[in-house]
PDB file of C-alpha atoms in Angstrom:
ATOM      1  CA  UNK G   1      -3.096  15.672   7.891  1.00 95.00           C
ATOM      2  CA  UNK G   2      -3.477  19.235   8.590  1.00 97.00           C
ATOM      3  CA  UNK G   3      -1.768  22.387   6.675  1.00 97.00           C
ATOM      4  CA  UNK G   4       1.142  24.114   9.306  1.00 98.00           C
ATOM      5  CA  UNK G   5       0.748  28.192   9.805  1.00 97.00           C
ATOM      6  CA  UNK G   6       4.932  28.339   9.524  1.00 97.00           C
ATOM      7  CA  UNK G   7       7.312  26.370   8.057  1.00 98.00           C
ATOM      8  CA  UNK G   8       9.512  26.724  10.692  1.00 98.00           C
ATOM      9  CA  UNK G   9      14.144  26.069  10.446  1.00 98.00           C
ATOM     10  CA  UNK G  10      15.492  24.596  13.038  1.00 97.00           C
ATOM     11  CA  UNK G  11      18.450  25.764  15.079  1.00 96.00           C
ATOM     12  CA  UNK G  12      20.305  22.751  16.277  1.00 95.00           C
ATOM     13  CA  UNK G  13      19.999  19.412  16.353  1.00 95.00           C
ATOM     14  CA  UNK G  14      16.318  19.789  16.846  1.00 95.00           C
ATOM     15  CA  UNK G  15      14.010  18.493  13.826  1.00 96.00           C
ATOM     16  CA  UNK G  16      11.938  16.070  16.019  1.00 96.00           C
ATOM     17  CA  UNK G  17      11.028  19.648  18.128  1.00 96.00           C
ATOM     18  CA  UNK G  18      10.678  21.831  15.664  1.00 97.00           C
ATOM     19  CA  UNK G  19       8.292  19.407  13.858  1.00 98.00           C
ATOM     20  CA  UNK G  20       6.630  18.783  16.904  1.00 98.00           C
ATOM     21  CA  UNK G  21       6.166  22.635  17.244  1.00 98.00           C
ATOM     22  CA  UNK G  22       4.893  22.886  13.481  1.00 98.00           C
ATOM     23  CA  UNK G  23       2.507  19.940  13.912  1.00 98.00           C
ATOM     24  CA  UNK G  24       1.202  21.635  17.337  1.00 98.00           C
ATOM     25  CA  UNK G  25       0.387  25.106  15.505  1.00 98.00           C
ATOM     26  CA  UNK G  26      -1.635  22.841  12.403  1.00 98.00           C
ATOM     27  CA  UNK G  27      -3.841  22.197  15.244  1.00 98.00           C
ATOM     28  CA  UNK G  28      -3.827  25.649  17.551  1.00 97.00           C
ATOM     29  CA  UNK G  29      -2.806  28.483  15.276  1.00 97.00           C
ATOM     30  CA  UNK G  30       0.946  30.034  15.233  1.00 97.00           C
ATOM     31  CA  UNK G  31       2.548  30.767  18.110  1.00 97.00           C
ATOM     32  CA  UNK G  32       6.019  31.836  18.183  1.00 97.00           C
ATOM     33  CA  UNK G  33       6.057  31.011  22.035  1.00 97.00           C
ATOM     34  CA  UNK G  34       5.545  27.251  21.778  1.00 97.00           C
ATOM     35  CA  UNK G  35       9.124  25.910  21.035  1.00 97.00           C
ATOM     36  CA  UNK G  36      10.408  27.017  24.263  1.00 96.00           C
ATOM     37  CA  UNK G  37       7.758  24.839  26.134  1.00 97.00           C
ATOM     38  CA  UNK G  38       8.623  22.016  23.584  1.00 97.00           C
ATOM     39  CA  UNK G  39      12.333  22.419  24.526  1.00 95.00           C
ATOM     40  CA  UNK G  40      11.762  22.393  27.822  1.00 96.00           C
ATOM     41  CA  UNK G  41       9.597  18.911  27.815  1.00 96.00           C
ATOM     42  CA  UNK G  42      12.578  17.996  25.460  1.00 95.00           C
ATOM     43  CA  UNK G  43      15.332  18.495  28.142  1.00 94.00           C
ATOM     44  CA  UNK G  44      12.963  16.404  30.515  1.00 93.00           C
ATOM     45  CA  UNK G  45      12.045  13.576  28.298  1.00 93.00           C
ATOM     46  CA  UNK G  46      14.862  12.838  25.925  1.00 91.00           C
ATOM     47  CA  UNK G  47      18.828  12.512  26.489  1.00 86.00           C
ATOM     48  CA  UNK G  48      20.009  12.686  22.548  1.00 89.00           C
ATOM     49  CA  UNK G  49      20.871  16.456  22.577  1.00 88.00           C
ATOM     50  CA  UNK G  50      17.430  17.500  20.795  1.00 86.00           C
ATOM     51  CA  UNK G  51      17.406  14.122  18.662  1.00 89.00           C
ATOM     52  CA  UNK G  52      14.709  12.123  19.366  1.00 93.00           C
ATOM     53  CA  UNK G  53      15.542   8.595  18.386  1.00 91.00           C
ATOM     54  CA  UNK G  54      12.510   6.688  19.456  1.00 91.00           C
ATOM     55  CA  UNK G  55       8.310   6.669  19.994  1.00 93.00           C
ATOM     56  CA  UNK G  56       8.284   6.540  23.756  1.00 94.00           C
ATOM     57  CA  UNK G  57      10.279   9.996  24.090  1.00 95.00           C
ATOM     58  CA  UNK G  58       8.563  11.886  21.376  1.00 96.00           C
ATOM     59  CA  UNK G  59       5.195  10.379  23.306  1.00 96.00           C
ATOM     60  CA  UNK G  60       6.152  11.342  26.548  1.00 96.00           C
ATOM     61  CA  UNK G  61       6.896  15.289  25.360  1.00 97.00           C
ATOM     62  CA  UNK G  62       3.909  15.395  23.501  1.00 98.00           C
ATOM     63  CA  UNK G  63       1.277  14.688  26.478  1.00 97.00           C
ATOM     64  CA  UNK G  64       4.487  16.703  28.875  1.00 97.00           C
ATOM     65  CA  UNK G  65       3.006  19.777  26.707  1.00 97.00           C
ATOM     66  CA  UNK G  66      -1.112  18.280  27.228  1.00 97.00           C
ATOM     67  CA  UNK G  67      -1.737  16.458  23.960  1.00 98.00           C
ATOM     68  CA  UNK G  68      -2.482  13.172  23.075  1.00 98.00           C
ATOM     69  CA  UNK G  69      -0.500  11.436  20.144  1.00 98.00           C
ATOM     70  CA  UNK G  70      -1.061   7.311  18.575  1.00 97.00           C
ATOM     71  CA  UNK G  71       1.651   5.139  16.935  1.00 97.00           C
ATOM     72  CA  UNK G  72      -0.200   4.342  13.293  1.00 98.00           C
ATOM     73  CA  UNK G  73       1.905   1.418  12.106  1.00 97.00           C
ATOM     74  CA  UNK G  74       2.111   0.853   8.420  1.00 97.00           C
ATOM     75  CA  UNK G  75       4.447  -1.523   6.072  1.00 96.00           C
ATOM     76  CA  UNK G  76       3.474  -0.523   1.851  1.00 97.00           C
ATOM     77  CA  UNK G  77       1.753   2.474   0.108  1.00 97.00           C
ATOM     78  CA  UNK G  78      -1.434   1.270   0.787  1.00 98.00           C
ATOM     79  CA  UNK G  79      -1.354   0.837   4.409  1.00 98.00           C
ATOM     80  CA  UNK G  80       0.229   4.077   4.915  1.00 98.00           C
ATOM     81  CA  UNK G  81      -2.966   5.660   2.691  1.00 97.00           C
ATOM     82  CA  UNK G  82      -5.131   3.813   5.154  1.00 97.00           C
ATOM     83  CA  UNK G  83      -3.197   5.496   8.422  1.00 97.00           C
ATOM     84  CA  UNK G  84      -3.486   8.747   6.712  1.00 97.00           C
ATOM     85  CA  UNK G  85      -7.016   8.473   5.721  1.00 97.00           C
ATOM     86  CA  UNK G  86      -7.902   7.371   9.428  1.00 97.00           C
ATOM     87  CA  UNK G  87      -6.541  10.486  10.894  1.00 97.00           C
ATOM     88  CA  UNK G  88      -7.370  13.013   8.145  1.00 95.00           C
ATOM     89  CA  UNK G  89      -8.374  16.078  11.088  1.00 96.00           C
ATOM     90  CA  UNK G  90      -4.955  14.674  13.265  1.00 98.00           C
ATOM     91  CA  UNK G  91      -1.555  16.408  13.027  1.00 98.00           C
ATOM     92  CA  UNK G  92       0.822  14.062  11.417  1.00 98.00           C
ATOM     93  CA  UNK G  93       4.626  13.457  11.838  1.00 98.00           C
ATOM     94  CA  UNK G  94       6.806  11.264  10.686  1.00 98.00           C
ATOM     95  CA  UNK G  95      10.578  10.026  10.859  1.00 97.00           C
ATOM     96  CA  UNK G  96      12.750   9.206   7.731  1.00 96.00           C
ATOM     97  CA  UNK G  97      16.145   8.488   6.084  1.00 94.00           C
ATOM     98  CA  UNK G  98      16.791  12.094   4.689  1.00 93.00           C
ATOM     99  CA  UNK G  99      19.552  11.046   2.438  1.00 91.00           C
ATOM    100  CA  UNK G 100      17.331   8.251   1.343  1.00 91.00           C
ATOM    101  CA  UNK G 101      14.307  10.487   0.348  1.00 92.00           C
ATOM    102  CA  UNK G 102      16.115  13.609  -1.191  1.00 89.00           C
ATOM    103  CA  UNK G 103      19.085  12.176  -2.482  1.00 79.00           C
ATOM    104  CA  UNK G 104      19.058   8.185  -3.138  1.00 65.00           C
ATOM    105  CA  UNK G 105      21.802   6.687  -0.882  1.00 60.00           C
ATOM    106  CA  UNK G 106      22.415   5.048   2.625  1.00 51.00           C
ATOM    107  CA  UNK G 107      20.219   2.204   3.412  1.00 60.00           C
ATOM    108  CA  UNK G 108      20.378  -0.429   5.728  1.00 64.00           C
ATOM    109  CA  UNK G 109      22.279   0.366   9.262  1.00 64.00           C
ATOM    110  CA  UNK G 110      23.582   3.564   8.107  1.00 81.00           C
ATOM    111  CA  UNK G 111      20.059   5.001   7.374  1.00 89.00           C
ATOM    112  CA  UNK G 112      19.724   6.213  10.945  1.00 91.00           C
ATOM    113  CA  UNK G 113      22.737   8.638  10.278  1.00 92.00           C
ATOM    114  CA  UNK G 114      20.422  10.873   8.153  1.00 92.00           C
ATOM    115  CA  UNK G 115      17.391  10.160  10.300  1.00 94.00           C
ATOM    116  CA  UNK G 116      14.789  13.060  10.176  1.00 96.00           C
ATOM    117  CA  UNK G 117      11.400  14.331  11.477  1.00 97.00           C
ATOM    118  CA  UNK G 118       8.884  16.451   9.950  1.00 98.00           C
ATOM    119  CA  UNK G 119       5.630  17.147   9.154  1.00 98.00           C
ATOM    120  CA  UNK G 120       2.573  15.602   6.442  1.00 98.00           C
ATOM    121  CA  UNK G 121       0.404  18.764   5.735  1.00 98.00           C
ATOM    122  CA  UNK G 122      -1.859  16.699   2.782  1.00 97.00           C
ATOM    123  CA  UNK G 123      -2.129  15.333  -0.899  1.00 96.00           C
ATOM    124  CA  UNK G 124      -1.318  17.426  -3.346  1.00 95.00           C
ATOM    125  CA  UNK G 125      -2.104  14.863  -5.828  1.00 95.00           C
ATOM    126  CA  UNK G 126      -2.413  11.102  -6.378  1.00 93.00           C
ATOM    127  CA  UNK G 127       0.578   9.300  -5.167  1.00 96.00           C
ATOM    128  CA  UNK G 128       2.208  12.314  -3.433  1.00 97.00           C
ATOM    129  CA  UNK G 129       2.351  13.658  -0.474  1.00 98.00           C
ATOM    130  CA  UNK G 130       3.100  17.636   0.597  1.00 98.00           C
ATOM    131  CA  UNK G 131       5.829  17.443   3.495  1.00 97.00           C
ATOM    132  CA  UNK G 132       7.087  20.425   6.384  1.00 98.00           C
ATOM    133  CA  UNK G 133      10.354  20.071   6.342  1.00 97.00           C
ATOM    134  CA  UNK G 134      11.797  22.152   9.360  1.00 97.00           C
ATOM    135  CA  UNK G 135      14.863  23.094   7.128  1.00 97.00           C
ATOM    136  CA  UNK G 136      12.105  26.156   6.308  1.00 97.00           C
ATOM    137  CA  UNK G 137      10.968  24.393   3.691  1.00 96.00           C
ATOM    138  CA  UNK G 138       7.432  22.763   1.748  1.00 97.00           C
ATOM    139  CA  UNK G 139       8.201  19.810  -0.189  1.00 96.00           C
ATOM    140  CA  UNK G 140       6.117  17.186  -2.500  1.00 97.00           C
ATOM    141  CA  UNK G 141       7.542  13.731  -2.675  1.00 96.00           C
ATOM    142  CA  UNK G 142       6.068  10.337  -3.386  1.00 96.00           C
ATOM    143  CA  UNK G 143       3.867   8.615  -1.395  1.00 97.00           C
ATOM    144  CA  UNK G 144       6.193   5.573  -1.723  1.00 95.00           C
ATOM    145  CA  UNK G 145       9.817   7.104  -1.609  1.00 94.00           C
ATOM    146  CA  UNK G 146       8.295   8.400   2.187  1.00 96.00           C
ATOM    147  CA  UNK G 147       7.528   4.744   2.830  1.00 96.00           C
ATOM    148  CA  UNK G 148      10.409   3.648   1.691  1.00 94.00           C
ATOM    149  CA  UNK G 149      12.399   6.146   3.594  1.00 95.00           C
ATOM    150  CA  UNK G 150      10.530   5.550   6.827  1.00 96.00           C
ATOM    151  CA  UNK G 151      10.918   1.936   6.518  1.00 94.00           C
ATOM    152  CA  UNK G 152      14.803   2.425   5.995  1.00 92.00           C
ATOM    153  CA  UNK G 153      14.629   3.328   9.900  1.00 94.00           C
ATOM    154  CA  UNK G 154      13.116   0.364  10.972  1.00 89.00           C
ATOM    155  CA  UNK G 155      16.578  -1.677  11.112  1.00 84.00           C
ATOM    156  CA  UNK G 156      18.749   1.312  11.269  1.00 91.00           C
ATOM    157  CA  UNK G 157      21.277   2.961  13.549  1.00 93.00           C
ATOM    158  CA  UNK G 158      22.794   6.523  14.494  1.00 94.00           C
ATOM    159  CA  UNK G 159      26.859   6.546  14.885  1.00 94.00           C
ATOM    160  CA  UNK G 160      27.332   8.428  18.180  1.00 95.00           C
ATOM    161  CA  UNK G 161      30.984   8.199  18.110  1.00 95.00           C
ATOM    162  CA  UNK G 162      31.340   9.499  14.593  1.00 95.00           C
ATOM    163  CA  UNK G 163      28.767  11.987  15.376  1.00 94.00           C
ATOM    164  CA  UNK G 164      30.997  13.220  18.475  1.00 96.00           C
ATOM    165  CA  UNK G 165      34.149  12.780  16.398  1.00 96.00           C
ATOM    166  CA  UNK G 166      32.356  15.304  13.647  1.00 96.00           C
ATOM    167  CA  UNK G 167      31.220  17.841  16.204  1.00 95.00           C
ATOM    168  CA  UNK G 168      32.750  17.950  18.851  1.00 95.00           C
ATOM    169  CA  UNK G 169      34.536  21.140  18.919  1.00 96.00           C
ATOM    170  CA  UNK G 170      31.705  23.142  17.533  1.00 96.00           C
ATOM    171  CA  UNK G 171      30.061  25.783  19.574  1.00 97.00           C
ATOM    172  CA  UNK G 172      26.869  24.105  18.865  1.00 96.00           C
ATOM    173  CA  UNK G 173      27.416  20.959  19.962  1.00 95.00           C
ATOM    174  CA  UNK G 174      29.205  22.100  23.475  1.00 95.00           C
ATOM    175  CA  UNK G 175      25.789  24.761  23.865  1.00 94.00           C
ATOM    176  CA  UNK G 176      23.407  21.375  23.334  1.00 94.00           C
ATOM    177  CA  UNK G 177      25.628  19.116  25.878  1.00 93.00           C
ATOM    178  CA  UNK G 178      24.777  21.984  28.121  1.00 94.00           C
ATOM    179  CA  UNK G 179      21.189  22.307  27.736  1.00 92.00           C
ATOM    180  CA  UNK G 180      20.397  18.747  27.367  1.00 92.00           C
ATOM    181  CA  UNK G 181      23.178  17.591  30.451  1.00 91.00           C
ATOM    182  CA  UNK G 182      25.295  14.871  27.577  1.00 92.00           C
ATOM    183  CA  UNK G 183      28.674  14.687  27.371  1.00 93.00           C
ATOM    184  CA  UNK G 184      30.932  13.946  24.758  1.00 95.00           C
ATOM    185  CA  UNK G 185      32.718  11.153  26.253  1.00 95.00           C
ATOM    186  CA  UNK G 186      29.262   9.559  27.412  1.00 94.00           C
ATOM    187  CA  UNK G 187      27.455  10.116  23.882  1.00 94.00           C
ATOM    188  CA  UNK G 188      30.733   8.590  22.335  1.00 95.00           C
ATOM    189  CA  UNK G 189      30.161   5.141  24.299  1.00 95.00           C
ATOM    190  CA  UNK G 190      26.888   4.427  22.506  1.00 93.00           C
ATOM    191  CA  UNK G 191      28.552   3.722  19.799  1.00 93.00           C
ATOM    192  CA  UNK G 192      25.975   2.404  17.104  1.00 92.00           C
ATOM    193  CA  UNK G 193      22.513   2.971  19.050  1.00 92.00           C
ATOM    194  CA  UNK G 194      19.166   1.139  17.858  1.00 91.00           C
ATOM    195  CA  UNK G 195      16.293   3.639  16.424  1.00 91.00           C
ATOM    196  CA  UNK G 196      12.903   2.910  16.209  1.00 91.00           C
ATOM    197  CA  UNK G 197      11.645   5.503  14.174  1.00 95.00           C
ATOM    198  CA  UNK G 198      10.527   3.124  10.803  1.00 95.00           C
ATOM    199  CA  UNK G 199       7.061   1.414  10.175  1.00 96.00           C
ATOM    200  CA  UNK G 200       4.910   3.557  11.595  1.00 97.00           C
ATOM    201  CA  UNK G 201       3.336   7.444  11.937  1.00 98.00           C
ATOM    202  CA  UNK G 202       2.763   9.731  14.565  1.00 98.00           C
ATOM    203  CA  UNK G 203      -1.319  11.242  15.172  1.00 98.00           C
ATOM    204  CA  UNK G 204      -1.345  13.936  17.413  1.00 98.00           C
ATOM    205  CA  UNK G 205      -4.445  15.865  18.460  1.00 98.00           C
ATOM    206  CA  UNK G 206      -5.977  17.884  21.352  1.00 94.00           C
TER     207      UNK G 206
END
């Protein structure tokens, strides 16, 4: 795990980028340039309208933009100290039930409608963990409510059609349809899609 230079907000539907982009600066230095070139490996890799719902996209932007990432599976507290302790000098993100970690509810299927990426930046103490949240903000939480909440994705789904239903008329939404070529009608027919964001980390280095 490796401090970030910015806790950076996202703008859009974009967590999985803009923790990319802080996870990229732990390891470079800041560099208020670099979420563009995310983006654009974004557009190229993924098709969720800046979500990025699964491994193989958010591995397939990563070495897009010239760095190498690993899938470190773990399944309790202790395996997930062992993953961390493994890749101590690697920048380290990681999916999770929002909801689930900040506020107590969804489980199960539902999980994956509060999915959410950021970053691991250390140990502040025993048992805790200091997290980049790209809401702009540096958090502490338990080592195993981030298990738990990770885990929570491992069975989950994301609603497109209530997703569509909530959004649709925003300006937001119609600007990321546009930059990321979806639809509303073709996001709606997904209905309930499959992540695979739980039971594991994300190492990336150089």
């Amino acid at each position: 795990m490796r401090p970030v230079p910015q806790v950076r907000t996202q703008n859009a539907y974009n967590c999985g980028s803009y923790s990319l982009w802080m996870a990229l600066e732990s390891l470079t230095g800041q560099d208020d340039a670099l979420i563009k070139k995310i983006e654009d490996k974004a557009v190229r890799n993924s098709d969720s309208m800046g979500g990025i719902f699964n491994y193989v996209q958010m591995e397939r932007i990563i070495e897009a933009l010239g760095y190498s990432c690993r899938r470190v599976k773990f399944h309790d507290v202790d395996s997930m100290n062992d993953a961390l302790d493994n890749h101590t000098n690697d920048a380290i993100i990681i999916a999770y039930c929002y909801d689930m970690l900040f506020g107590g509810g969804l489980n199960g299927a539902e999980a994956g409608d509060s999915a959410h990426w950021s970053v691991l930046t250390g140990r502040p103490a025993a048992g805790s963990l200091s997290l980049a949240n790209p809401h702009g903000e540096l958090r502490n939480v338990s080592t195993n409510n981030m298990m738990l909440a990770n885990k929570a994705l491992k069975d989950a789904t994301f609603n497109w059609r209530a997703f569509v239903e909530d959004n649709k008329d925003d300006a937001l939404f119609k600007k990321e349809c546009t930059k990321y070529k979806n639809n509303a009608q073709e996001l709606t027919k997904r209905g309930r899609m499959k992540l695979t964001l739980g039971g594991y980390l994300i190492a990336v280095t150089q």
